[in-house]
Amino acid sequence: MRTLLRRRLLPIALLVGGVLAAAPAANAATTAITLYGTVGPTHAISLTTKTGVRVKSVTAGRAYTIVVRDRSDIHNFHLRGSGVARTTSIDAITTVTWRVTFRAATYTYLCDAHPESMVGTFVARAPAA
Ligand SMILES: [Cu+2]
């Protein structure tokens, strides 16, 4: 009886183990990627990865979490482009988190008080097939 039970349960345990082991890979494809938007306190604006690399492209259709650190009450962080229009206020010093999904397009982030000098762009590309 005991042997029979063990024989039946072992394949199930292996199956469950296999599913659990596969789960992190599935999550990696759906978990939002975090980017960092920073403006001020100097006359500077940027969108970077966690390691500080300036963002030049993102993947269209993926979820991104954008942590915006607006460190000045004379600048703001404004993100705009196809389907996206988010901004902090010029007056406020604040940190906010936005959940954004981009379409295949070019996006712009800028300070509305200094749109000529405090501006950056990046491209959202369709995922590689
Ligand atoms: Cu500004």
PDB file of C-alpha atoms and ligand atoms in Angstrom:
ATOM      1  CA  MET A   1       0.000   0.000   0.000  1.00  0.00           C
ATOM      2  CA  ARG A   2       2.728   2.396   1.019  1.00  0.00           C
ATOM      3  CA  THR A   3       4.812   1.540  -2.037  1.00  0.00           C
ATOM      4  CA  LEU A   4       1.827   1.993  -4.278  1.00  0.00           C
ATOM      5  CA  LEU A   5       1.170   5.440  -2.821  1.00  0.00           C
ATOM      6  CA  ARG A   6       4.803   6.443  -3.318  1.00  0.00           C
ATOM      7  CA  ARG A   7       4.746   5.305  -6.932  1.00  0.00           C
ATOM      8  CA  ARG A   8       1.667   7.360  -7.614  1.00  0.00           C
ATOM      9  CA  LEU A   9       2.761  10.474  -5.790  1.00  0.00           C
ATOM     10  CA  LEU A  10       6.312  10.723  -7.087  1.00  0.00           C
ATOM     11  CA  PRO A  11       5.359  11.615 -10.688  1.00  0.00           C
ATOM     12  CA  ILE A  12       2.905  14.216  -9.358  1.00  0.00           C
ATOM     13  CA  ALA A  13       5.590  15.721  -7.127  1.00  0.00           C
ATOM     14  CA  LEU A  14       7.992  15.918 -10.076  1.00  0.00           C
ATOM     15  CA  LEU A  15       5.310  17.523 -12.205  1.00  0.00           C
ATOM     16  CA  VAL A  16       4.551  20.152  -9.544  1.00  0.00           C
ATOM     17  CA  GLY A  17       8.255  20.795  -9.101  1.00  0.00           C
ATOM     18  CA  GLY A  18       8.653  21.299 -12.825  1.00  0.00           C
ATOM     19  CA  VAL A  19       5.811  23.781 -12.972  1.00  0.00           C
ATOM     20  CA  LEU A  20       7.207  25.757 -10.040  1.00  0.00           C
ATOM     21  CA  ALA A  21      10.671  25.804 -11.568  1.00  0.00           C
ATOM     22  CA  ALA A  22       9.230  27.140 -14.826  1.00  0.00           C
ATOM     23  CA  ALA A  23       7.254  29.908 -13.103  1.00  0.00           C
ATOM     24  CA  PRO A  24      10.042  32.511 -12.710  1.00  0.00           C
ATOM     25  CA  ALA A  25      10.745  32.469 -16.451  1.00  0.00           C
ATOM     26  CA  ALA A  26       7.067  33.086 -17.203  1.00  0.00           C
ATOM     27  CA  ASN A  27       7.009  35.933 -14.679  1.00  0.00           C
ATOM     28  CA  ALA A  28      10.088  37.558 -16.193  1.00  0.00           C
ATOM     29  CA  ALA A  29       8.197  38.084 -19.440  1.00  0.00           C
ATOM     30  CA  THR A  30       5.201  39.729 -17.773  1.00  0.00           C
ATOM     31  CA  THR A  31       6.728  41.618 -14.830  1.00  0.00           C
ATOM     32  CA  ALA A  32       7.009  45.328 -15.411  1.00  0.00           C
ATOM     33  CA  ILE A  33      10.458  46.755 -16.049  1.00  0.00           C
ATOM     34  CA  THR A  34      11.316  49.711 -13.844  1.00  0.00           C
ATOM     35  CA  LEU A  35      12.777  52.875 -15.344  1.00  0.00           C
ATOM     36  CA  TYR A  36      13.705  56.094 -13.571  1.00  0.00           C
ATOM     37  CA  GLY A  37      12.719  59.569 -14.676  1.00  0.00           C
ATOM     38  CA  THR A  38      14.639  62.317 -12.937  1.00  0.00           C
ATOM     39  CA  VAL A  39      14.400  66.079 -13.210  1.00  0.00           C
ATOM     40  CA  GLY A  40      16.318  68.671 -11.205  1.00  0.00           C
ATOM     41  CA  PRO A  41      17.626  69.925  -8.898  1.00  0.00           C
ATOM     42  CA  THR A  42      19.961  71.164 -11.645  1.00  0.00           C
ATOM     43  CA  HIS A  43      18.897  72.043 -15.190  1.00  0.00           C
ATOM     44  CA  ALA A  44      18.778  68.373 -16.199  1.00  0.00           C
ATOM     45  CA  ILE A  45      16.221  65.749 -17.126  1.00  0.00           C
ATOM     46  CA  SER A  46      16.787  62.065 -17.804  1.00  0.00           C
ATOM     47  CA  LEU A  47      15.153  58.687 -18.200  1.00  0.00           C
ATOM     48  CA  THR A  48      17.448  55.859 -17.171  1.00  0.00           C
ATOM     49  CA  THR A  49      17.581  52.224 -16.185  1.00  0.00           C
ATOM     50  CA  LYS A  50      18.283  51.154 -12.610  1.00  0.00           C
ATOM     51  CA  THR A  51      22.006  51.260 -13.336  1.00  0.00           C
ATOM     52  CA  GLY A  52      21.837  54.818 -14.685  1.00  0.00           C
ATOM     53  CA  VAL A  53      22.046  54.044 -18.390  1.00  0.00           C
ATOM     54  CA  ARG A  54      20.039  56.511 -20.468  1.00  0.00           C
ATOM     55  CA  VAL A  55      16.998  54.862 -22.097  1.00  0.00           C
ATOM     56  CA  LYS A  56      17.118  54.987 -25.892  1.00  0.00           C
ATOM     57  CA  SER A  57      14.582  52.288 -26.655  1.00  0.00           C
ATOM     58  CA  VAL A  58      11.905  50.217 -24.952  1.00  0.00           C
ATOM     59  CA  THR A  59       9.685  47.340 -26.035  1.00  0.00           C
ATOM     60  CA  ALA A  60       6.214  48.223 -27.280  1.00  0.00           C
ATOM     61  CA  GLY A  61       3.421  46.337 -25.530  1.00  0.00           C
ATOM     62  CA  ARG A  62       5.398  45.580 -22.367  1.00  0.00           C
ATOM     63  CA  ALA A  63       4.461  47.016 -19.003  1.00  0.00           C
ATOM     64  CA  TYR A  64       6.896  49.528 -17.549  1.00  0.00           C
ATOM     65  CA  THR A  65       6.950  51.031 -14.097  1.00  0.00           C
ATOM     66  CA  ILE A  66       8.415  54.512 -14.230  1.00  0.00           C
ATOM     67  CA  VAL A  67       9.585  56.004 -10.963  1.00  0.00           C
ATOM     68  CA  VAL A  68       9.674  59.762 -11.491  1.00  0.00           C
ATOM     69  CA  ARG A  69      11.793  61.823  -9.140  1.00  0.00           C
ATOM     70  CA  ASP A  70      10.929  65.476  -9.586  1.00  0.00           C
ATOM     71  CA  ARG A  71      13.555  67.180  -7.445  1.00  0.00           C
ATOM     72  CA  SER A  72      12.789  70.792  -8.245  1.00  0.00           C
ATOM     73  CA  ASP A  73       9.933  73.278  -7.856  1.00  0.00           C
ATOM     74  CA  ILE A  74      10.907  75.062 -11.080  1.00  0.00           C
ATOM     75  CA  HIS A  75      10.996  71.992 -13.341  1.00  0.00           C
ATOM     76  CA  ASN A  76       8.600  69.134 -14.085  1.00  0.00           C
ATOM     77  CA  PHE A  77       8.781  65.725 -15.734  1.00  0.00           C
ATOM     78  CA  HIS A  78       6.342  65.369 -18.612  1.00  0.00           C
ATOM     79  CA  LEU A  79       6.163  62.103 -20.571  1.00  0.00           C
ATOM     80  CA  ARG A  80       4.203  62.116 -23.790  1.00  0.00           C
ATOM     81  CA  GLY A  81       3.660  60.201 -26.997  1.00  0.00           C
ATOM     82  CA  SER A  82       1.164  57.797 -28.555  1.00  0.00           C
ATOM     83  CA  GLY A  83      -1.344  56.840 -25.843  1.00  0.00           C
ATOM     84  CA  VAL A  84       0.750  58.322 -23.021  1.00  0.00           C
ATOM     85  CA  ALA A  85       0.416  61.719 -21.340  1.00  0.00           C
ATOM     86  CA  ARG A  86       1.711  61.903 -17.769  1.00  0.00           C
ATOM     87  CA  THR A  87       3.235  64.799 -15.932  1.00  0.00           C
ATOM     88  CA  THR A  88       4.306  66.096 -12.562  1.00  0.00           C
ATOM     89  CA  SER A  89       3.563  69.703 -11.738  1.00  0.00           C
ATOM     90  CA  ILE A  90       6.238  72.366 -12.067  1.00  0.00           C
ATOM     91  CA  ASP A  91       5.606  73.635  -8.527  1.00  0.00           C
ATOM     92  CA  ALA A  92       5.938  70.301  -6.788  1.00  0.00           C
ATOM     93  CA  ILE A  93       8.912  68.365  -5.515  1.00  0.00           C
ATOM     94  CA  THR A  94       7.639  64.821  -5.603  1.00  0.00           C
ATOM     95  CA  THR A  95       8.272  61.177  -6.382  1.00  0.00           C
ATOM     96  CA  VAL A  96       5.537  59.364  -8.258  1.00  0.00           C
ATOM     97  CA  THR A  97       5.242  55.962  -9.912  1.00  0.00           C
ATOM     98  CA  TRP A  98       3.563  55.531 -13.249  1.00  0.00           C
ATOM     99  CA  ARG A  99       2.567  52.265 -14.902  1.00  0.00           C
ATOM    100  CA  VAL A 100       2.928  52.718 -18.646  1.00  0.00           C
ATOM    101  CA  THR A 101       2.631  50.530 -21.728  1.00  0.00           C
ATOM    102  CA  PHE A 102       4.084  52.035 -24.908  1.00  0.00           C
ATOM    103  CA  ARG A 103       2.987  51.638 -28.496  1.00  0.00           C
ATOM    104  CA  ALA A 104       5.496  51.376 -31.337  1.00  0.00           C
ATOM    105  CA  ALA A 105       6.330  55.085 -31.594  1.00  0.00           C
ATOM    106  CA  THR A 106       8.748  57.777 -30.495  1.00  0.00           C
ATOM    107  CA  TYR A 107       8.156  59.223 -27.026  1.00  0.00           C
ATOM    108  CA  THR A 108       9.331  62.470 -25.505  1.00  0.00           C
ATOM    109  CA  TYR A 109      10.035  63.497 -21.927  1.00  0.00           C
ATOM    110  CA  LEU A 110      10.580  67.128 -21.165  1.00  0.00           C
ATOM    111  CA  CYS A 111      10.332  69.917 -18.663  1.00  0.00           C
ATOM    112  CA  ASP A 112       7.465  72.185 -19.694  1.00  0.00           C
ATOM    113  CA  ALA A 113       9.246  75.251 -18.291  1.00  0.00           C
ATOM    114  CA  HIS A 114      12.363  74.587 -20.408  1.00  0.00           C
ATOM    115  CA  PRO A 115      11.192  72.498 -23.370  1.00  0.00           C
ATOM    116  CA  GLU A 116      14.074  73.523 -25.637  1.00  0.00           C
ATOM    117  CA  SER A 117      16.917  72.558 -23.320  1.00  0.00           C
ATOM    118  CA  MET A 118      15.414  69.945 -20.994  1.00  0.00           C
ATOM    119  CA  VAL A 119      14.113  67.294 -23.355  1.00  0.00           C
ATOM    120  CA  GLY A 120      14.825  63.732 -24.365  1.00  0.00           C
ATOM    121  CA  THR A 121      13.346  61.102 -26.637  1.00  0.00           C
ATOM    122  CA  PHE A 122      13.333  57.335 -26.938  1.00  0.00           C
ATOM    123  CA  VAL A 123      11.769  54.820 -29.278  1.00  0.00           C
ATOM    124  CA  ALA A 124       9.354  52.013 -28.446  1.00  0.00           C
ATOM    125  CA  ARG A 125       9.893  49.116 -30.837  1.00  0.00           C
ATOM    126  CA  ALA A 126       7.777  46.051 -31.424  1.00  0.00           C
ATOM    127  CA  PRO A 127       9.301  42.994 -29.726  1.00  0.00           C
ATOM    128  CA  ALA A 128      11.653  40.909 -31.878  1.00  0.00           C
ATOM    129  CA  ALA A 129       9.782  37.996 -33.450  1.00  0.00           C
TER     130      ALA A 129
HETATM  131 CU    CU B   1      12.872  73.010 -16.342  1.00  0.00          CU
END
